[in-house]
Amino acid sequence: MACDHDHPEQPLEADDGRPDVALDPETLARREAALRQIVQFGDPVLKSRALPVSDFDGALHDELERMGRLMSDALGIGLAGNQVGLLKRLLVYRVDEDGPVQVLVNPELEWSSKETEVLEEGCLSLPRVHVDIERPLHVRVRARDAAGEEVLVEASGLEARVIQHEVDHLDGILILDRAPRDQRREAMRALRELDLA
Ligand code: ZN
């Protein structure tokens, strides 16, 4: 499957007419089921700030595992706690299809580059929305892993973009909030047609 580097969270969308995306019915059904469990636009949890995690216990482990599974089933490349109704500072991502799911708990953007890039992004909570977002090209993030151990991530390109997109979710910020005004207006119209706005 081709890797589309332009769409954090939604690299492969069934309805965006890309000729290289041919999903079999089983994959599509699994994706639909996953999307039904992911909070969609209009739910106030997406506009809320998530709280730091202090208990690195079995429950946290289970939540992160579920998030990783939902993200994969939804054919996404990132997912934040808010998107599964958890106001906890948790995110998972996987930019390399064959790589492991990465987990960041209590992520803090410690540094971001002055150099930026504009790319189109989508979001598993915003069906059919694609907007151009300008973001720093490189970031350094301090976080904890599922066991509570400190991790330092230096990321560039798509990985840096996904992390920033998910940290935004944890702060109650959506791509609509960062989109150019005309694109935001168009996206809101599309969401209204889906009865989400
Ligand atoms: Zn998103």
mmCIF file of C-alpha atoms and ligand atoms in Angstrom:
data_model
loop_
_atom_site.group_PDB
_atom_site.id
_atom_site.type_symbol
_atom_site.label_atom_id
_atom_site.label_comp_id
_atom_site.label_asym_id
_atom_site.label_seq_id
_atom_site.Cartn_x
_atom_site.Cartn_y
_atom_site.Cartn_z
ATOM 1 C CA MET A 1 0.000 0.000 0.000
ATOM 2 C CA ALA A 2 1.360 3.385 -0.905
ATOM 3 C CA CYS A 3 2.319 5.587 1.967
ATOM 4 C CA ASP A 4 0.771 9.000 1.679
ATOM 5 C CA HIS A 5 2.915 11.433 3.587
ATOM 6 C CA ASP A 6 0.413 14.242 3.424
ATOM 7 C CA HIS A 7 -2.237 13.125 5.846
ATOM 8 C CA PRO A 8 -1.405 12.736 9.483
ATOM 9 C CA GLU A 9 -3.877 10.382 11.088
ATOM 10 C CA GLN A 10 -5.499 9.585 7.794
ATOM 11 C CA PRO A 11 -2.931 8.480 5.296
ATOM 12 C CA LEU A 12 -5.360 6.231 3.482
ATOM 13 C CA GLU A 13 -8.839 7.447 3.120
ATOM 14 C CA ALA A 14 -11.376 5.319 1.371
ATOM 15 C CA ASP A 15 -13.385 8.222 0.010
ATOM 16 C CA ASP A 16 -10.793 10.621 -1.233
ATOM 17 C CA GLY A 17 -10.589 9.109 -4.674
ATOM 18 C CA ARG A 18 -6.940 8.199 -4.692
ATOM 19 C CA PRO A 19 -6.310 5.643 -7.413
ATOM 20 C CA ASP A 20 -3.691 3.791 -5.367
ATOM 21 C CA VAL A 21 -6.097 3.106 -2.511
ATOM 22 C CA ALA A 22 -8.034 -0.090 -3.067
ATOM 23 C CA LEU A 23 -9.245 -1.483 0.218
ATOM 24 C CA ASP A 24 -10.768 -4.913 0.467
ATOM 25 C CA PRO A 25 -14.236 -5.155 2.097
ATOM 26 C CA GLU A 26 -12.875 -6.675 5.308
ATOM 27 C CA THR A 27 -10.347 -3.871 5.806
ATOM 28 C CA LEU A 28 -13.055 -1.313 5.082
ATOM 29 C CA ALA A 29 -15.451 -2.904 7.584
ATOM 30 C CA ARG A 30 -12.757 -2.965 10.247
ATOM 31 C CA ARG A 31 -11.988 0.667 9.520
ATOM 32 C CA GLU A 32 -15.658 1.650 9.828
ATOM 33 C CA ALA A 33 -15.946 -0.184 13.143
ATOM 34 C CA ALA A 34 -12.854 1.570 14.478
ATOM 35 C CA LEU A 35 -14.061 4.991 13.351
ATOM 36 C CA ARG A 36 -17.318 4.437 15.252
ATOM 37 C CA GLN A 37 -15.241 4.145 18.431
ATOM 38 C CA ILE A 38 -13.242 7.287 17.709
ATOM 39 C CA VAL A 39 -14.786 10.532 18.966
ATOM 40 C CA GLN A 40 -16.022 12.646 16.076
ATOM 41 C CA PHE A 41 -16.127 16.406 15.622
ATOM 42 C CA GLY A 42 -18.766 18.125 17.744
ATOM 43 C CA ASP A 43 -17.961 16.251 20.942
ATOM 44 C CA PRO A 44 -16.656 18.710 23.562
ATOM 45 C CA VAL A 45 -13.940 16.253 24.612
ATOM 46 C CA LEU A 46 -12.070 17.274 21.453
ATOM 47 C CA LYS A 47 -11.990 20.887 22.648
ATOM 48 C CA SER A 48 -10.807 19.990 26.146
ATOM 49 C CA ARG A 49 -7.335 19.923 27.578
ATOM 50 C CA ALA A 50 -6.190 16.473 28.648
ATOM 51 C CA LEU A 51 -4.596 15.976 32.063
ATOM 52 C CA PRO A 52 -1.173 14.535 32.881
ATOM 53 C CA VAL A 53 -0.966 10.843 33.693
ATOM 54 C CA SER A 54 0.419 9.864 37.082
ATOM 55 C CA ASP A 55 -0.445 6.157 37.315
ATOM 56 C CA PHE A 56 1.604 3.957 35.024
ATOM 57 C CA ASP A 57 -0.418 0.860 35.765
ATOM 58 C CA GLY A 58 -2.025 -2.014 33.938
ATOM 59 C CA ALA A 59 -5.075 0.091 33.074
ATOM 60 C CA LEU A 60 -2.863 2.603 31.278
ATOM 61 C CA HIS A 61 -1.188 -0.205 29.422
ATOM 62 C CA ASP A 62 -4.584 -1.531 28.276
ATOM 63 C CA GLU A 63 -5.723 1.932 27.179
ATOM 64 C CA LEU A 64 -2.594 2.461 25.107
ATOM 65 C CA GLU A 65 -2.972 -0.946 23.543
ATOM 66 C CA ARG A 66 -6.561 -0.231 22.616
ATOM 67 C CA MET A 67 -5.546 3.111 21.107
ATOM 68 C CA GLY A 68 -2.867 1.436 19.017
ATOM 69 C CA ARG A 69 -5.355 -1.131 17.790
ATOM 70 C CA LEU A 70 -7.998 1.473 16.911
ATOM 71 C CA MET A 71 -5.433 3.607 15.100
ATOM 72 C CA SER A 72 -4.263 0.645 13.036
ATOM 73 C CA ASP A 73 -7.785 -0.554 12.263
ATOM 74 C CA ALA A 74 -8.793 2.973 11.252
ATOM 75 C CA LEU A 75 -5.747 3.075 8.940
ATOM 76 C CA GLY A 76 -4.524 6.117 10.790
ATOM 77 C CA ILE A 77 -0.990 7.060 11.714
ATOM 78 C CA GLY A 78 -1.713 8.807 15.016
ATOM 79 C CA LEU A 79 -4.315 8.959 17.783
ATOM 80 C CA ALA A 80 -4.617 11.035 20.959
ATOM 81 C CA GLY A 81 -6.369 10.264 24.274
ATOM 82 C CA ASN A 82 -9.152 12.789 23.660
ATOM 83 C CA GLN A 83 -10.103 10.947 20.491
ATOM 84 C CA VAL A 84 -11.060 7.849 22.465
ATOM 85 C CA GLY A 85 -12.801 9.894 25.154
ATOM 86 C CA LEU A 86 -9.877 9.835 27.589
ATOM 87 C CA LEU A 87 -8.792 13.224 28.901
ATOM 88 C CA LYS A 88 -5.321 11.895 29.563
ATOM 89 C CA ARG A 89 -2.100 13.068 27.960
ATOM 90 C CA LEU A 90 -1.560 9.950 25.863
ATOM 91 C CA LEU A 91 -0.753 9.564 22.211
ATOM 92 C CA VAL A 92 0.167 6.751 19.881
ATOM 93 C CA TYR A 93 1.553 6.964 16.377
ATOM 94 C CA ARG A 94 3.119 4.886 13.651
ATOM 95 C CA VAL A 95 4.505 6.575 10.578
ATOM 96 C CA ASP A 96 6.275 3.496 9.275
ATOM 97 C CA GLU A 97 3.699 0.901 8.265
ATOM 98 C CA ASP A 98 5.939 -1.984 9.307
ATOM 99 C CA GLY A 99 7.290 -0.380 12.448
ATOM 100 C CA PRO A 100 6.010 -0.708 16.005
ATOM 101 C CA VAL A 101 3.348 1.594 17.442
ATOM 102 C CA GLN A 102 5.072 4.414 19.317
ATOM 103 C CA VAL A 103 3.617 5.545 22.624
ATOM 104 C CA LEU A 104 4.131 8.927 24.287
ATOM 105 C CA VAL A 105 2.704 9.714 27.721
ATOM 106 C CA ASN A 106 2.751 13.303 29.042
ATOM 107 C CA PRO A 107 4.582 14.593 25.934
ATOM 108 C CA GLU A 108 6.161 18.050 26.173
ATOM 109 C CA LEU A 109 7.378 19.855 23.067
ATOM 110 C CA GLU A 110 10.739 20.960 24.321
ATOM 111 C CA TRP A 111 12.001 22.511 21.120
ATOM 112 C CA SER A 112 10.751 23.071 17.579
ATOM 113 C CA SER A 113 12.644 24.332 14.543
ATOM 114 C CA LYS A 114 12.173 27.739 12.996
ATOM 115 C CA GLU A 115 12.079 25.964 9.680
ATOM 116 C CA THR A 116 8.486 25.085 8.810
ATOM 117 C CA GLU A 117 6.611 23.246 6.111
ATOM 118 C CA VAL A 118 3.034 23.401 4.849
ATOM 119 C CA LEU A 119 1.358 20.047 4.198
ATOM 120 C CA GLU A 120 -2.170 18.795 3.897
ATOM 121 C CA GLU A 121 -3.483 17.017 6.998
ATOM 122 C CA GLY A 122 -6.517 14.939 7.821
ATOM 123 C CA CYS A 123 -7.851 13.743 11.161
ATOM 124 C CA LEU A 124 -9.664 10.598 12.253
ATOM 125 C CA SER A 125 -12.120 12.839 14.153
ATOM 126 C CA LEU A 126 -12.860 15.027 11.118
ATOM 127 C CA PRO A 127 -14.229 12.905 8.287
ATOM 128 C CA ARG A 128 -13.456 14.146 4.778
ATOM 129 C CA VAL A 129 -11.582 17.203 6.002
ATOM 130 C CA HIS A 130 -8.165 17.950 4.522
ATOM 131 C CA VAL A 131 -6.522 21.269 5.214
ATOM 132 C CA ASP A 132 -3.076 22.789 4.759
ATOM 133 C CA ILE A 133 -1.204 23.202 8.011
ATOM 134 C CA GLU A 134 2.110 24.934 8.557
ATOM 135 C CA ARG A 135 4.259 23.292 11.227
ATOM 136 C CA PRO A 136 7.882 23.215 12.329
ATOM 137 C CA LEU A 137 9.838 20.598 10.417
ATOM 138 C CA HIS A 138 11.815 19.300 13.409
ATOM 139 C CA VAL A 139 10.869 18.853 17.068
ATOM 140 C CA ARG A 140 12.327 17.524 20.280
ATOM 141 C CA VAL A 141 9.826 15.981 22.669
ATOM 142 C CA ARG A 142 10.257 14.829 26.232
ATOM 143 C CA ALA A 143 7.745 12.222 27.379
ATOM 144 C CA ARG A 144 7.324 8.969 29.282
ATOM 145 C CA ASP A 145 6.700 5.503 27.950
ATOM 146 C CA ALA A 146 3.943 3.133 29.088
ATOM 147 C CA ALA A 147 6.080 2.052 32.048
ATOM 148 C CA GLY A 148 6.769 5.627 33.147
ATOM 149 C CA GLU A 149 10.362 5.744 31.925
ATOM 150 C CA GLU A 150 11.500 9.062 30.511
ATOM 151 C CA VAL A 151 12.027 9.177 26.741
ATOM 152 C CA LEU A 152 13.449 11.856 24.479
ATOM 153 C CA VAL A 153 12.289 11.878 20.867
ATOM 154 C CA GLU A 154 13.945 13.889 18.128
ATOM 155 C CA ALA A 155 11.675 13.807 15.112
ATOM 156 C CA SER A 156 11.586 15.328 11.656
ATOM 157 C CA GLY A 157 9.206 15.414 8.729
ATOM 158 C CA LEU A 158 6.088 13.281 8.988
ATOM 159 C CA GLU A 159 6.960 11.966 12.449
ATOM 160 C CA ALA A 160 7.393 15.508 13.778
ATOM 161 C CA ARG A 161 4.128 16.524 12.135
ATOM 162 C CA VAL A 162 2.112 13.645 13.598
ATOM 163 C CA ILE A 163 3.464 14.266 17.093
ATOM 164 C CA GLN A 164 2.544 17.957 16.863
ATOM 165 C CA HIS A 165 -0.928 17.090 15.537
ATOM 166 C CA GLU A 166 -1.519 14.721 18.484
ATOM 167 C CA VAL A 167 -0.090 17.094 21.110
ATOM 168 C CA ASP A 168 -2.508 19.691 19.711
ATOM 169 C CA HIS A 169 -5.363 17.241 20.409
ATOM 170 C CA LEU A 170 -4.197 16.958 24.018
ATOM 171 C CA ASP A 171 -4.479 20.752 24.248
ATOM 172 C CA GLY A 172 -7.957 20.765 22.682
ATOM 173 C CA ILE A 173 -6.686 22.113 19.361
ATOM 174 C CA LEU A 174 -7.921 20.743 16.036
ATOM 175 C CA ILE A 175 -6.510 21.194 12.532
ATOM 176 C CA LEU A 176 -9.515 23.430 11.839
ATOM 177 C CA ASP A 177 -8.062 25.871 14.357
ATOM 178 C CA ARG A 178 -4.809 26.024 12.409
ATOM 179 C CA ALA A 179 -6.205 25.953 8.879
ATOM 180 C CA PRO A 180 -6.279 28.933 6.532
ATOM 181 C CA ARG A 181 -9.582 30.763 6.922
ATOM 182 C CA ASP A 182 -11.039 29.826 3.520
ATOM 183 C CA GLN A 183 -10.196 26.143 4.013
ATOM 184 C CA ARG A 184 -11.674 26.210 7.481
ATOM 185 C CA ARG A 185 -14.918 27.619 6.098
ATOM 186 C CA GLU A 186 -15.062 24.944 3.431
ATOM 187 C CA ALA A 187 -14.330 22.211 6.000
ATOM 188 C CA MET A 188 -17.097 23.462 8.288
ATOM 189 C CA ARG A 189 -19.509 23.303 5.356
ATOM 190 C CA ALA A 190 -18.486 19.693 4.669
ATOM 191 C CA LEU A 191 -18.934 18.795 8.351
ATOM 192 C CA ARG A 192 -22.377 20.397 8.389
ATOM 193 C CA GLU A 193 -23.362 18.223 5.444
ATOM 194 C CA LEU A 194 -22.420 15.232 7.595
ATOM 195 C CA ASP A 195 -24.494 16.727 10.442
ATOM 196 C CA LEU A 196 -21.376 17.046 12.578
ATOM 197 C CA ALA A 197 -21.290 20.831 12.803
HETATM 198 ZN ZN ZN B 1 -6.470 14.383 14.633
#
